[in-house]
Coordinates of C-alpha atoms and ligand atoms in Angstrom, one line a residue:
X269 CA 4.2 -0.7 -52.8
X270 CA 3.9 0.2 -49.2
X271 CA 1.1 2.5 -48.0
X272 CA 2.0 5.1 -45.7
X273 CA -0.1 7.8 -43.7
X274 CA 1.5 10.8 -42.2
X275 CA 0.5 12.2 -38.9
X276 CA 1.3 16.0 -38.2
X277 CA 1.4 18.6 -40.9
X278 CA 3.7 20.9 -39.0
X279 CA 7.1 22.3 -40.3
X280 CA 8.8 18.6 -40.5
X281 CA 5.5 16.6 -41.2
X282 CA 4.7 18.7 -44.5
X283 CA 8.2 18.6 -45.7
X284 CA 8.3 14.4 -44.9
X285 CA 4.8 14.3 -47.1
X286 CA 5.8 16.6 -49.9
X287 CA 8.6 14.2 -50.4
X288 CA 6.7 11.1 -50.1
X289 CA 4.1 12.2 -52.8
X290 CA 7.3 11.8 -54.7
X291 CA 8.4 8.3 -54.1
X292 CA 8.4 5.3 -56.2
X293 CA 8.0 2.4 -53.4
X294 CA 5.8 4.3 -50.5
X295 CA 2.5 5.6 -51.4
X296 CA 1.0 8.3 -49.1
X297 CA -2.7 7.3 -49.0
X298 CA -3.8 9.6 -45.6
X299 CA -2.7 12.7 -44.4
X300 CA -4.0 13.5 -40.9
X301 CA -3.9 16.9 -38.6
X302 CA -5.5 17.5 -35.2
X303 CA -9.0 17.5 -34.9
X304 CA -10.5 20.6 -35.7
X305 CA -7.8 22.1 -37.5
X306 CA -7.9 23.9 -40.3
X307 CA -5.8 22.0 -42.7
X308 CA -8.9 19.6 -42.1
X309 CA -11.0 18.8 -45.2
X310 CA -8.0 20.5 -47.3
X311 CA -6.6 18.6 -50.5
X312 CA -2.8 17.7 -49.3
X313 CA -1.8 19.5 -52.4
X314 CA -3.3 22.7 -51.5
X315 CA -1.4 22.3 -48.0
X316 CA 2.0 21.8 -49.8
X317 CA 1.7 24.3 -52.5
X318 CA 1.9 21.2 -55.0
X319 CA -0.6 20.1 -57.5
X320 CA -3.9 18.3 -56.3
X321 CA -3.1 14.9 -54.5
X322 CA -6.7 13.6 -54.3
X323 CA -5.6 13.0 -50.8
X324 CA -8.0 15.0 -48.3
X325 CA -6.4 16.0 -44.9
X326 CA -8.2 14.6 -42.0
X327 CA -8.8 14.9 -38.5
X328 CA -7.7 12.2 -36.3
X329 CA -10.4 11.7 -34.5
X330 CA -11.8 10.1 -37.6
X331 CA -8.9 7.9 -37.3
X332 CA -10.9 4.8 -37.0
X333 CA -13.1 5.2 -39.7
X334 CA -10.9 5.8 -42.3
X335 CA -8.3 3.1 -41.6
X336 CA -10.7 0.4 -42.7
X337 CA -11.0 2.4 -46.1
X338 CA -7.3 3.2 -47.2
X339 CA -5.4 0.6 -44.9
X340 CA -1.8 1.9 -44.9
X341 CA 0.6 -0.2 -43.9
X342 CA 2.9 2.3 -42.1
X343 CA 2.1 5.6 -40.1
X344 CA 4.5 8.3 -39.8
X345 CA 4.2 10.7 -36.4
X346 CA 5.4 13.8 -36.5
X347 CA 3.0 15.2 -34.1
X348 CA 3.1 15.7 -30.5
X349 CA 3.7 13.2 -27.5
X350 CA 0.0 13.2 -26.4
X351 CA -1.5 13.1 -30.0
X352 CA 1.2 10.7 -30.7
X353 CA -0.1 8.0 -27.9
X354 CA -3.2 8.5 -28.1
X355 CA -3.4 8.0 -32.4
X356 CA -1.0 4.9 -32.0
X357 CA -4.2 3.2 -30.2
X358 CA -6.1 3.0 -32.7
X359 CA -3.1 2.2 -35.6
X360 CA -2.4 -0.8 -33.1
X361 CA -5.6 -2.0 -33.1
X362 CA -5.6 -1.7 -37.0
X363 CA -2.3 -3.7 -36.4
X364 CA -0.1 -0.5 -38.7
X365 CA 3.3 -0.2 -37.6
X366 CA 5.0 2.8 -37.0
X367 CA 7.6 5.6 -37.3
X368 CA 7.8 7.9 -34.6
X369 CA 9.4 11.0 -35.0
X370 CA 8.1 12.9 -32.7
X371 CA 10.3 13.8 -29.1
X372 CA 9.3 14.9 -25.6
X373 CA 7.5 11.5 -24.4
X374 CA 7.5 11.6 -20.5
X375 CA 8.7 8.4 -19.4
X376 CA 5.0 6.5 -18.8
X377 CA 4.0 7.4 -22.2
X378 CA 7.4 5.8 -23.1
X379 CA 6.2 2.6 -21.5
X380 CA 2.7 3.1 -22.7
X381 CA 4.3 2.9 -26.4
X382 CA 6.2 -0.4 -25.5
X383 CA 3.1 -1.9 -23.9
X384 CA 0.8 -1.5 -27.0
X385 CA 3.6 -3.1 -29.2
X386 CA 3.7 -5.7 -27.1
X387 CA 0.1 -6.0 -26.7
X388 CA -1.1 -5.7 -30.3
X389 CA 2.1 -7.1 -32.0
X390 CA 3.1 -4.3 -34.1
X391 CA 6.2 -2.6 -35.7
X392 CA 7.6 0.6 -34.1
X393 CA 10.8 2.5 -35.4
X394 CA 11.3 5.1 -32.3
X395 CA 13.4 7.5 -33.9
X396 CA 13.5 10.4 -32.1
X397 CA 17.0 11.5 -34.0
X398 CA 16.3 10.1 -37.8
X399 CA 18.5 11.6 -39.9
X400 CA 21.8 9.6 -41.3
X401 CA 23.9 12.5 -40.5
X402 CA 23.2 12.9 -37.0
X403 CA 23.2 8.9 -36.0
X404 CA 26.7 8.6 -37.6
X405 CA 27.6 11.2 -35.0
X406 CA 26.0 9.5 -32.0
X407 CA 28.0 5.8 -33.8
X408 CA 30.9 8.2 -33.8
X409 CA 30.9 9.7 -30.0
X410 CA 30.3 6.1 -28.6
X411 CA 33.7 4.8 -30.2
X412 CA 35.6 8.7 -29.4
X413 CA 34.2 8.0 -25.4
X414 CA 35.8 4.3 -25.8
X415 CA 38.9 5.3 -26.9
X416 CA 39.2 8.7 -25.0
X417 CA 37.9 6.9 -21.9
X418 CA 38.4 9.6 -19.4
X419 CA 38.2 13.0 -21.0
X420 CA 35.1 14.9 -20.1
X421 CA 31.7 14.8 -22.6
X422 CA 29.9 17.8 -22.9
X423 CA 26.7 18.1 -25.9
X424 CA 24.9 21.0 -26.7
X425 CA 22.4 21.5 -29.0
X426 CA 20.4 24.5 -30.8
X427 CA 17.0 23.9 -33.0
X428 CA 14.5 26.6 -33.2
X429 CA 12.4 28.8 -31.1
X430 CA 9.0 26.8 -31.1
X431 CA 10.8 23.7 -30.4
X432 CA 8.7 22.5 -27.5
X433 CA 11.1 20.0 -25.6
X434 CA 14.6 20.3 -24.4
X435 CA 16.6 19.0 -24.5
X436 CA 16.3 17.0 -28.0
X437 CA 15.9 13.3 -27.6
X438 CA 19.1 13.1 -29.9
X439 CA 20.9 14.9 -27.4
X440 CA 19.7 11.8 -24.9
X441 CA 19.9 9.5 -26.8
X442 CA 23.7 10.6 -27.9
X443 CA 24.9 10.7 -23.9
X444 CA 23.2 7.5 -23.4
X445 CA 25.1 5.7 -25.8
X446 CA 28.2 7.2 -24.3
X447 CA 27.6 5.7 -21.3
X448 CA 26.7 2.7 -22.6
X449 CA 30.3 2.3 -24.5
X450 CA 31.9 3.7 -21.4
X451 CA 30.0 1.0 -19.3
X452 CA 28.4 3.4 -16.8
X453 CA 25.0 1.9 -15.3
X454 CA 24.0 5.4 -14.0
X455 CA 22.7 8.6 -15.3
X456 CA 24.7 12.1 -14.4
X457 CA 23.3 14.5 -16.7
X458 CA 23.9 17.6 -15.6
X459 CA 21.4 20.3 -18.2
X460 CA 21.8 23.4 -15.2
X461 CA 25.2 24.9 -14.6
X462 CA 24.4 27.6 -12.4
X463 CA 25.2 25.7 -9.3
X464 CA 28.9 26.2 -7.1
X465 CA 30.7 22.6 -6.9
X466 CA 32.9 21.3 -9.6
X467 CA 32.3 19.0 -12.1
X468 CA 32.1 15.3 -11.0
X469 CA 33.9 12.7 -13.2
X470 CA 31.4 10.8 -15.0
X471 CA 28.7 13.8 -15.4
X472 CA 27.7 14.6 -19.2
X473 CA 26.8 18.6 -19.4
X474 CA 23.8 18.8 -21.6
X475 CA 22.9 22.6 -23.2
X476 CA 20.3 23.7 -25.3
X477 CA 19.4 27.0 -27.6
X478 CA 16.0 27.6 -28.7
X479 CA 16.4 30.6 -31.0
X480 CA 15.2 31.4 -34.6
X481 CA 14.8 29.4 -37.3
X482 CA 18.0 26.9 -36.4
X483 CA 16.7 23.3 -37.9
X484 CA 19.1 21.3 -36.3
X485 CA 22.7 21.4 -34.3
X486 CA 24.2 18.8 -32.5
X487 CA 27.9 18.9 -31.0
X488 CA 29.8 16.5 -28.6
X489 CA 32.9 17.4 -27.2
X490 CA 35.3 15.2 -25.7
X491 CA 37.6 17.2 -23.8
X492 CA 41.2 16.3 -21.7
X493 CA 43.5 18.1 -19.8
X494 CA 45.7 18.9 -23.3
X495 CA 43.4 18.2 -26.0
X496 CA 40.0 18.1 -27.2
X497 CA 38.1 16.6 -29.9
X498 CA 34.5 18.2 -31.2
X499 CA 32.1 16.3 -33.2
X500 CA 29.1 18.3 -34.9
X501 CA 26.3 17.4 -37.0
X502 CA 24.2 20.4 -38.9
X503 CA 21.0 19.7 -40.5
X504 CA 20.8 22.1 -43.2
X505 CA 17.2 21.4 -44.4
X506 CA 14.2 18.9 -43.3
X507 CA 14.8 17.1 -46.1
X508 CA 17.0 14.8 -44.1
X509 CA 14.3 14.0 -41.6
X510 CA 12.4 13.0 -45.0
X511 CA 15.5 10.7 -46.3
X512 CA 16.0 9.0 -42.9
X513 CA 11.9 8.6 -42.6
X514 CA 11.5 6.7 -45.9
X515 CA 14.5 4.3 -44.5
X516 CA 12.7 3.5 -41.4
X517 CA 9.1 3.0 -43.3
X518 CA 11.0 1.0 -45.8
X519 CA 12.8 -0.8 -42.6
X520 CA 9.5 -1.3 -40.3
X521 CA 7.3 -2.7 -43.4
X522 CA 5.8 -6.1 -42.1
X523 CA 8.3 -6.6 -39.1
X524 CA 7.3 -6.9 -35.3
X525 CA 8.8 -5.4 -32.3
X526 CA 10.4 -2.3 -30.9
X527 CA 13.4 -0.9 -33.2
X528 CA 15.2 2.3 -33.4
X529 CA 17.7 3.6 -36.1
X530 CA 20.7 2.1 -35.2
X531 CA 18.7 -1.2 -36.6
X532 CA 17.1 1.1 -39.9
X533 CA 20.8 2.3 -40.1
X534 CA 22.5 -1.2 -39.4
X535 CA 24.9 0.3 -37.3
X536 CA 25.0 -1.6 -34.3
X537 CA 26.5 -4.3 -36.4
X538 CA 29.2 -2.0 -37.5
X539 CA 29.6 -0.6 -34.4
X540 CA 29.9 -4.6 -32.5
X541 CA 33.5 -4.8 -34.6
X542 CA 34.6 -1.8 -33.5
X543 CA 33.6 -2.0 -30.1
X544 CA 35.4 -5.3 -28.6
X545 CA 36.5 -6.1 -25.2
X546 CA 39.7 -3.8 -24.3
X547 CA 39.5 -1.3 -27.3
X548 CA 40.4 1.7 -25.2
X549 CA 44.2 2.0 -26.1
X550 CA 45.6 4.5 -23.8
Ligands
NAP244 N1 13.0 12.6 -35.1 C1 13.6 13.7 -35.6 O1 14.7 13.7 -36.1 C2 12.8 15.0 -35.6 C3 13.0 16.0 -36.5 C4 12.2 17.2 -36.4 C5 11.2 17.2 -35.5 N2 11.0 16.2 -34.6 C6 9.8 16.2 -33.7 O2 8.6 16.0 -34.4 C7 7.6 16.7 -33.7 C8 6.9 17.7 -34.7 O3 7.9 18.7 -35.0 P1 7.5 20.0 -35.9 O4 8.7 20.9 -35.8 O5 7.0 19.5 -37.2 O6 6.3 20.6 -35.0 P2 5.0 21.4 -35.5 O7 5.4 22.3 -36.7 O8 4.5 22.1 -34.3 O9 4.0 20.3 -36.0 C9 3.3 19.5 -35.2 C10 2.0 19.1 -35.9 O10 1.3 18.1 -35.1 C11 0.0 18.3 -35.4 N3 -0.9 17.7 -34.5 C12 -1.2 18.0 -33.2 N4 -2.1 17.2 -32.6 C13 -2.4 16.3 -33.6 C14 -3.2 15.1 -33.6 N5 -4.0 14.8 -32.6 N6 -3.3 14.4 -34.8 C15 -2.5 14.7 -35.8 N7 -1.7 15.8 -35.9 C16 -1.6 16.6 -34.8 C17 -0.3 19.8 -35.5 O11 -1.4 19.9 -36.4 P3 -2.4 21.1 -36.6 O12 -1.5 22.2 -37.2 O13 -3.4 20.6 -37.5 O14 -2.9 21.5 -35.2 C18 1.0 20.3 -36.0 O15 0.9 20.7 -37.4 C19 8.2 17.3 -32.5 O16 8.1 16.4 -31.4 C20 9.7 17.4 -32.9 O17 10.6 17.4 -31.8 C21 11.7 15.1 -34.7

């Protein structure tokens, strides 16, 4: 049985705990909002509109404390960047690996995250795009932009209004892996049109929508002078954050080292056939 604690009760957080209190193999054992919150001091159950859990919502800045009491062995953020960093101290010095959820890390707390791995050997799942659905698409674009070597990428993306970063990670992390297939060493991400020269060869147009309640769109297009192909990935409901979460705290259990869900997924492996030297066929 692997003990888990969840961080953040937000919209995805509550749904990814809900579901959890449901499992077989992971046993949620800790519950944590912000300090001060009012979820704080609240049976989980009460939170979720379930039955009581026994499980009483805490504040993380009684983090510490409480680790030494119901040692979990993985915790899952779903927070925000700065709560994110700043809680991961103190699960790395409990040495309790990690899936992080959560998007919108500025580039020092990115290295900040690698350092502490480093530094306290633990096991982090960065997963800032964790559904199945949506990482078959990004496994998908990267052979498209191989095969379809020169046709222009455009992704846009549309989640909803309080959506605090844009755009998404998975929108990064998807034009990053284009690039990477296409062998480009540079970054040309262009997220502004409103500017007067044309487009430049190798730039990847990245657009986002914050509007209503939208859970999740992603959508590559691969576009040539006489054709165009469209890949697009729709998350329906937050229950696929919760499906692709129990895979990585499944995946992350007792390992070491900085992972992300290409290795939950196995993909990279299936992707390695596909991808050999001189693929491209046009
Ligand atoms: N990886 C993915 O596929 C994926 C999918 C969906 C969302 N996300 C990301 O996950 C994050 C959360 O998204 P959301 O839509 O659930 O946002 P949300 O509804 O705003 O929830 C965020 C929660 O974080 C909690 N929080 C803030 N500071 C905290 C702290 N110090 N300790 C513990 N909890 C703290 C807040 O708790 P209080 O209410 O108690 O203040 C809030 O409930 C965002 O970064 C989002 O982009 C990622």
């Amino acid at each position: 049985m692997i003990k888990v604690c969840m961080v953040g009760l937000g919209k995805t957080g509550s749904v990814i705990a809900k579901n959890l209190l449901k499992s077989k193999d992971l046993k949620l054992v800790m519950a944590l909002c912000s300090p001060g919150s009012e979820k704080e001091g609240k049976d989980l159950g009460e939170l979720l509109n379930t039955r009581d859990t026994g499980i009483l919502v805490m504040g993380s800045d009684k983090l510490s404390d409480n680790l030494k009491l119901y040692k979990p062995d993985v915790a899952v953020d779903f927070s925000t960047p700065d709560a994110c960093v700043h809680n991961m101290e103190v699960f790395a010095k409990h040495k309790v690996n990690m899936v992080i959820g959560t998007t919108g890390f500025t580039k020092s707390q990115e290295q900040r995250i690698e350092s502490i791995v480093k530094q306290y050997k633990i096991g982090v799942v960065m997963a800032p795009n964790i559904t199945l659905g949506v990482n078959v698409v990004k496994f998908v674009s990267e052979l498209v932009s191989s095969l379809l070597f020169d046709y222009d990428v455009e992704i846009s993306e549309a989640h909803h209004r309080n959506k605090k970063d844009s755009p998404s990670g998975t929108a990064i992390k998807i034009a990053d892996s284009i690039l990477k297939a296409r062998k480009i060493k540079e970054r040309n991400f262009i997220y502004d049109r409103s500017m007067v020269h044309k487009r430049e060869d190798n730039e990847i147009g990245i657009s986002s929508i914050r509007a209503g309640g939208i859970v999740g769109v992603h959508k590559v297009i691969f576009a040539g002078e006489n054709d165009m192909v469209e890949l697009t990935h729709q998350s329906f409901s937050r229950e696929a954050f919760a499906e692709g979460a129990k895979k990585a705290i499944r995946f992350i259990a007792g390992k070491k080292g900085m992972y992300d869900m290409d290795d939950v997924l196995n993909l990279k492996t299936v992707l390695q056939n596909y991808l050999m030297e001189d693929y491209a066929i046009i």
